[in-house]
mmCIF file of C-alpha atoms in Angstrom:
data_model
loop_
_atom_site.group_PDB
_atom_site.id
_atom_site.type_symbol
_atom_site.label_atom_id
_atom_site.label_comp_id
_atom_site.label_asym_id
_atom_site.label_seq_id
_atom_site.Cartn_x
_atom_site.Cartn_y
_atom_site.Cartn_z
ATOM 1 C CA LYS A 473 31.161 47.581 -139.851
ATOM 2 C CA ALA A 474 27.787 48.779 -141.080
ATOM 3 C CA GLY A 475 25.099 46.091 -141.436
ATOM 4 C CA VAL A 476 22.907 45.162 -144.378
ATOM 5 C CA THR A 477 20.333 47.836 -145.154
ATOM 6 C CA GLN A 478 17.064 47.439 -146.920
ATOM 7 C CA THR A 479 14.778 50.108 -148.214
ATOM 8 C CA PRO A 480 11.935 50.754 -147.814
ATOM 9 C CA ARG A 481 11.141 48.944 -144.651
ATOM 10 C CA TYR A 482 7.392 48.938 -145.296
ATOM 11 C CA LEU A 483 5.459 49.269 -148.497
ATOM 12 C CA ILE A 484 1.761 49.076 -149.492
ATOM 13 C CA LYS A 485 0.907 48.477 -153.102
ATOM 14 C CA THR A 486 -2.142 47.653 -155.098
ATOM 15 C CA ARG A 487 -2.601 44.563 -157.265
ATOM 16 C CA GLY A 488 -1.254 45.011 -160.682
ATOM 17 C CA GLN A 489 1.377 47.619 -159.695
ATOM 18 C CA GLN A 490 5.102 46.915 -159.643
ATOM 19 C CA VAL A 491 7.588 47.421 -156.955
ATOM 20 C CA THR A 492 11.311 47.810 -156.498
ATOM 21 C CA LEU A 493 13.191 46.950 -153.312
ATOM 22 C CA SER A 494 16.681 47.857 -152.523
ATOM 23 C CA CYS A 495 19.500 46.114 -150.583
ATOM 24 C CA SER A 496 22.906 47.430 -149.636
ATOM 25 C CA PRO A 497 25.333 44.774 -148.495
ATOM 26 C CA ILE A 498 28.133 44.882 -145.999
ATOM 27 C CA SER A 499 31.201 46.518 -147.433
ATOM 28 C CA GLY A 500 33.466 43.915 -149.028
ATOM 29 C CA HIS A 501 30.689 41.400 -149.646
ATOM 30 C CA ARG A 502 30.085 40.725 -153.351
ATOM 31 C CA SER A 503 27.207 38.296 -153.040
ATOM 32 C CA VAL A 504 23.589 39.313 -152.386
ATOM 33 C CA SER A 505 20.705 36.908 -152.145
ATOM 34 C CA TRP A 506 16.904 37.481 -151.738
ATOM 35 C CA TYR A 507 14.332 35.500 -149.879
ATOM 36 C CA GLN A 508 10.583 35.702 -149.406
ATOM 37 C CA GLN A 509 9.033 34.793 -146.026
ATOM 38 C CA THR A 510 5.307 34.242 -145.670
ATOM 39 C CA PRO A 511 3.254 32.459 -142.983
ATOM 40 C CA GLY A 512 1.961 30.020 -145.488
ATOM 41 C CA GLN A 513 4.981 29.163 -147.661
ATOM 42 C CA GLY A 514 7.691 29.845 -145.114
ATOM 43 C CA LEU A 515 11.106 30.990 -146.259
ATOM 44 C CA GLN A 516 11.824 30.665 -149.937
ATOM 45 C CA PHE A 517 14.975 31.520 -151.897
ATOM 46 C CA LEU A 518 14.444 33.886 -154.723
ATOM 47 C CA PHE A 519 17.849 34.478 -156.310
ATOM 48 C CA GLU A 520 21.441 35.219 -155.713
ATOM 49 C CA TYR A 521 23.732 37.626 -157.401
ATOM 50 C CA PHE A 522 27.582 37.819 -157.486
ATOM 51 C CA SER A 523 29.600 40.426 -159.251
ATOM 52 C CA GLU A 524 26.576 41.764 -161.078
ATOM 53 C CA THR A 525 25.532 38.327 -162.389
ATOM 54 C CA GLN A 526 22.687 36.196 -161.266
ATOM 55 C CA ARG A 527 24.285 32.971 -160.233
ATOM 56 C CA ASN A 528 21.495 31.031 -158.738
ATOM 57 C CA LYS A 529 17.735 31.163 -158.562
ATOM 58 C CA GLY A 530 14.693 29.584 -156.939
ATOM 59 C CA ASN A 531 11.329 28.670 -158.451
ATOM 60 C CA PHE A 532 9.661 31.918 -158.708
ATOM 61 C CA PRO A 533 7.826 33.302 -161.832
ATOM 62 C CA GLY A 534 9.453 35.754 -164.165
ATOM 63 C CA ARG A 535 7.547 38.546 -162.570
ATOM 64 C CA PHE A 536 10.281 38.420 -159.896
ATOM 65 C CA SER A 537 13.561 39.835 -161.131
ATOM 66 C CA GLY A 538 16.636 41.503 -159.776
ATOM 67 C CA ARG A 539 19.935 43.056 -160.614
ATOM 68 C CA GLN A 540 23.206 43.941 -158.902
ATOM 69 C CA PHE A 541 25.345 47.003 -159.438
ATOM 70 C CA SER A 542 29.061 47.386 -159.608
ATOM 71 C CA ASN A 543 29.053 48.571 -155.934
ATOM 72 C CA SER A 544 27.262 45.282 -155.025
ATOM 73 C CA ARG A 545 24.029 46.977 -154.166
ATOM 74 C CA SER A 546 21.127 44.966 -155.365
ATOM 75 C CA GLU A 547 17.533 45.623 -156.404
ATOM 76 C CA MET A 548 14.608 43.277 -156.585
ATOM 77 C CA ASN A 549 11.635 44.057 -158.818
ATOM 78 C CA VAL A 550 8.173 42.435 -158.696
ATOM 79 C CA SER A 551 5.870 43.300 -161.592
ATOM 80 C CA THR A 552 2.036 42.893 -161.820
ATOM 81 C CA LEU A 553 1.709 42.457 -158.055
ATOM 82 C CA GLU A 554 -0.698 39.765 -156.822
ATOM 83 C CA LEU A 555 -2.224 39.484 -153.343
ATOM 84 C CA GLY A 556 -0.057 36.376 -152.703
ATOM 85 C CA ASP A 557 3.115 38.494 -153.065
ATOM 86 C CA SER A 558 2.448 40.108 -149.627
ATOM 87 C CA ALA A 559 5.451 39.016 -147.628
ATOM 88 C CA LEU A 560 8.542 39.919 -145.797
ATOM 89 C CA TYR A 561 11.314 40.178 -148.394
ATOM 90 C CA LEU A 562 14.803 39.522 -146.935
ATOM 91 C CA CYS A 563 18.152 40.177 -148.477
ATOM 92 C CA ALA A 564 21.415 38.756 -147.291
ATOM 93 C CA SER A 565 24.952 39.809 -147.924
ATOM 94 C CA SER A 566 27.657 37.089 -147.866
ATOM 95 C CA GLY A 567 31.292 36.456 -148.409
ATOM 96 C CA TRP A 568 34.276 34.700 -147.247
ATOM 97 C CA GLU A 569 35.990 36.253 -144.201
ATOM 98 C CA THR A 570 39.578 37.067 -144.983
ATOM 99 C CA GLY A 571 42.119 35.246 -142.876
ATOM 100 C CA THR A 572 39.817 32.480 -141.671
ATOM 101 C CA ALA A 573 38.238 31.494 -144.946
ATOM 102 C CA SER A 574 34.982 31.101 -143.049
ATOM 103 C CA TYR A 575 31.717 31.830 -144.783
ATOM 104 C CA GLU A 576 29.706 34.673 -143.372
ATOM 105 C CA GLN A 577 26.201 35.798 -144.214
ATOM 106 C CA TYR A 578 24.246 38.683 -142.681
ATOM 107 C CA PHE A 579 20.572 39.495 -143.265
ATOM 108 C CA GLY A 580 18.940 42.831 -143.515
ATOM 109 C CA PRO A 581 15.826 43.680 -141.447
ATOM 110 C CA GLY A 582 13.540 43.042 -144.418
ATOM 111 C CA THR A 583 10.948 44.920 -146.378
ATOM 112 C CA ARG A 584 7.337 44.236 -145.418
ATOM 113 C CA LEU A 585 5.316 44.379 -148.627
ATOM 114 C CA THR A 586 1.514 44.397 -148.378
ATOM 115 C CA VAL A 587 -0.468 44.061 -151.572
ATOM 116 C CA THR A 588 -4.108 45.160 -151.448
ATOM 117 C CA GLY B 608 12.582 19.106 -156.092
ATOM 118 C CA GLU B 609 14.377 19.319 -152.751
ATOM 119 C CA ASP B 610 12.248 18.860 -149.648
ATOM 120 C CA VAL B 611 13.548 19.720 -146.165
ATOM 121 C CA GLU B 612 11.600 18.707 -143.140
ATOM 122 C CA GLN B 613 11.782 19.638 -139.410
ATOM 123 C CA SER B 614 9.618 19.026 -136.460
ATOM 124 C CA LEU B 615 7.594 22.123 -135.581
ATOM 125 C CA PHE B 616 8.209 22.510 -131.779
ATOM 126 C CA LEU B 617 10.734 21.542 -129.084
ATOM 127 C CA SER B 618 10.594 22.360 -125.429
ATOM 128 C CA VAL B 619 13.614 22.070 -123.116
ATOM 129 C CA ARG B 620 14.517 23.091 -119.641
ATOM 130 C CA GLU B 621 17.249 25.762 -119.224
ATOM 131 C CA GLY B 622 20.690 24.173 -118.817
ATOM 132 C CA ASP B 623 19.708 20.949 -120.676
ATOM 133 C CA SER B 624 20.909 20.217 -124.224
ATOM 134 C CA SER B 625 18.540 20.775 -127.231
ATOM 135 C CA VAL B 626 18.676 18.728 -130.270
ATOM 136 C CA ILE B 627 16.854 19.958 -133.417
ATOM 137 C CA ASN B 628 16.590 17.476 -136.295
ATOM 138 C CA CYS B 629 16.167 18.039 -139.998
ATOM 139 C CA THR B 630 15.954 15.682 -143.013
ATOM 140 C CA TYR B 631 16.461 16.518 -146.603
ATOM 141 C CA THR B 632 15.876 14.722 -149.897
ATOM 142 C CA ASP B 633 18.383 16.005 -152.351
ATOM 143 C CA SER B 634 21.597 13.903 -152.310
ATOM 144 C CA SER B 635 23.403 16.666 -154.466
ATOM 145 C CA SER B 636 23.060 19.127 -151.438
ATOM 146 C CA THR B 637 26.526 20.605 -151.027
ATOM 147 C CA TYR B 638 26.021 22.953 -148.060
ATOM 148 C CA LEU B 639 23.710 22.613 -145.201
ATOM 149 C CA TYR B 640 22.815 25.563 -142.839
ATOM 150 C CA TRP B 641 21.200 26.343 -139.585
ATOM 151 C CA TYR B 642 19.496 29.751 -139.086
ATOM 152 C CA LYS B 643 17.952 31.319 -136.019
ATOM 153 C CA GLN B 644 15.112 33.776 -136.086
ATOM 154 C CA GLU B 645 14.061 35.737 -133.099
ATOM 155 C CA PRO B 646 11.053 38.057 -133.072
ATOM 156 C CA GLY B 647 12.231 41.514 -133.910
ATOM 157 C CA ALA B 648 15.791 40.406 -134.379
ATOM 158 C CA GLY B 649 15.808 39.180 -137.957
ATOM 159 C CA LEU B 650 17.362 36.071 -139.491
ATOM 160 C CA GLN B 651 20.830 34.938 -138.423
ATOM 161 C CA LEU B 652 23.090 32.388 -139.896
ATOM 162 C CA LEU B 653 24.145 30.215 -136.938
ATOM 163 C CA THR B 654 26.393 27.608 -138.611
ATOM 164 C CA TYR B 655 26.906 25.582 -141.726
ATOM 165 C CA ILE B 656 28.445 22.367 -142.749
ATOM 166 C CA PHE B 657 29.842 21.068 -146.025
ATOM 167 C CA SER B 658 28.449 17.843 -147.268
ATOM 168 C CA ASN B 659 31.821 16.111 -147.060
ATOM 169 C CA MET B 660 31.904 16.727 -143.294
ATOM 170 C CA ASP B 661 30.258 14.584 -140.516
ATOM 171 C CA MET B 662 30.521 17.016 -137.668
ATOM 172 C CA LYS B 663 31.152 20.636 -136.917
ATOM 173 C CA GLN B 664 31.504 22.235 -133.520
ATOM 174 C CA ASP B 665 31.301 25.865 -132.782
ATOM 175 C CA GLN B 666 31.218 26.842 -129.105
ATOM 176 C CA ARG B 667 27.829 25.548 -127.727
ATOM 177 C CA LEU B 668 26.675 24.377 -131.217
ATOM 178 C CA THR B 669 27.401 20.940 -132.627
ATOM 179 C CA VAL B 670 26.140 20.029 -136.066
ATOM 180 C CA LEU B 671 25.946 16.363 -137.086
ATOM 181 C CA LEU B 672 25.481 15.297 -140.713
ATOM 182 C CA ASN B 673 24.556 11.810 -141.782
ATOM 183 C CA LYS B 674 24.792 12.047 -145.500
ATOM 184 C CA LYS B 675 23.621 8.389 -146.072
ATOM 185 C CA ASP B 676 20.372 9.049 -144.256
ATOM 186 C CA LYS B 677 20.224 12.737 -145.363
ATOM 187 C CA HIS B 678 19.814 13.718 -141.675
ATOM 188 C CA LEU B 679 21.109 16.888 -140.124
ATOM 189 C CA SER B 680 20.937 17.794 -136.470
ATOM 190 C CA LEU B 681 21.812 20.897 -134.351
ATOM 191 C CA ARG B 682 22.717 20.329 -130.742
ATOM 192 C CA ILE B 683 22.749 23.339 -128.426
ATOM 193 C CA ALA B 684 24.603 22.641 -125.196
ATOM 194 C CA ASP B 685 23.571 24.269 -121.894
ATOM 195 C CA THR B 686 20.479 25.834 -123.472
ATOM 196 C CA GLN B 687 19.572 29.310 -122.206
ATOM 197 C CA THR B 688 16.450 31.285 -122.318
ATOM 198 C CA GLY B 689 18.050 33.554 -124.962
ATOM 199 C CA ASP B 690 18.138 30.470 -127.263
ATOM 200 C CA SER B 691 14.339 30.604 -127.556
ATOM 201 C CA ALA B 692 13.709 31.256 -131.234
ATOM 202 C CA ILE B 693 12.699 29.509 -134.468
ATOM 203 C CA TYR B 694 15.491 27.462 -135.959
ATOM 204 C CA PHE B 695 15.533 26.792 -139.772
ATOM 205 C CA CYS B 696 17.475 24.107 -141.487
ATOM 206 C CA ALA B 697 18.342 24.771 -145.162
ATOM 207 C CA ALA B 698 20.003 22.831 -147.873
ATOM 208 C CA ARG B 699 21.798 24.196 -150.974
ATOM 209 C CA GLY B 700 21.582 21.859 -154.038
ATOM 210 C CA ASP B 701 21.619 21.761 -157.766
ATOM 211 C CA SER B 702 18.398 22.640 -159.612
ATOM 212 C CA GLY B 703 18.405 22.764 -163.377
ATOM 213 C CA GLY B 704 21.893 24.239 -163.832
ATOM 214 C CA TYR B 705 21.537 26.561 -160.805
ATOM 215 C CA GLN B 706 21.971 26.137 -157.149
ATOM 216 C CA LYS B 707 18.954 26.615 -155.002
ATOM 217 C CA VAL B 708 18.471 26.912 -151.291
ATOM 218 C CA THR B 709 15.503 25.158 -149.768
ATOM 219 C CA PHE B 710 14.411 25.818 -146.151
ATOM 220 C CA GLY B 711 12.586 23.696 -143.718
ATOM 221 C CA THR B 712 9.485 24.949 -141.975
ATOM 222 C CA GLY B 713 11.357 25.832 -138.855
ATOM 223 C CA THR B 714 11.385 24.407 -135.274
ATOM 224 C CA LYS B 715 10.221 26.656 -132.583
ATOM 225 C CA LEU B 716 12.460 26.096 -129.524
ATOM 226 C CA GLN B 717 10.938 26.990 -126.158
ATOM 227 C CA VAL B 718 13.327 27.105 -123.184
ATOM 228 C CA ILE B 719 11.706 26.780 -119.833
ATOM 229 C CA PRO B 720 13.488 28.455 -117.008
#
């Protein structure tokens, strides 16, 4: 089956602008989660969506928001960009494998955001 | 808040076993995970364990959980050069009505041929 896709792969924005990142999960997965990875702060959990509802979230300011559509695709938005928002943004698609009841999670390649 | 700690670096010889350790602080952690990140290959969920389990084995991987000491370990048997990567431990726990996942800083595993 097709993997998790993220668009765009690379993005350069200016401070104060806003940005929207997109994530398409694996077919059949209804949960999408977002993460930020930076050299200084490491991997940090942003939020998690399931069936169009935000179910869990990390400790990020309100400038970071997201949504999930009925086809499980998700978008993440960052408003009023700051230099510190430069990072690799990863999304993951997850679900429970039918038959084995085993949890599976797959990550996309990430969107590299540079804020200048 | 939750804190997850790992040592930064581990070096082992090919064929030996590797043991990567992790400690966490939140006793409400329900799921604990191990991830692998290779340059250019993205992040991969290796395995996970529920907090009510002590051990989980999956092929060459063995996860041990000591809930009393809040200590998690990942043992890789017969370590290969392809196992060279950064390994992240993560814990899912309650945080203000939500669940939050906290990652460790990652342990860089170097496998010497």
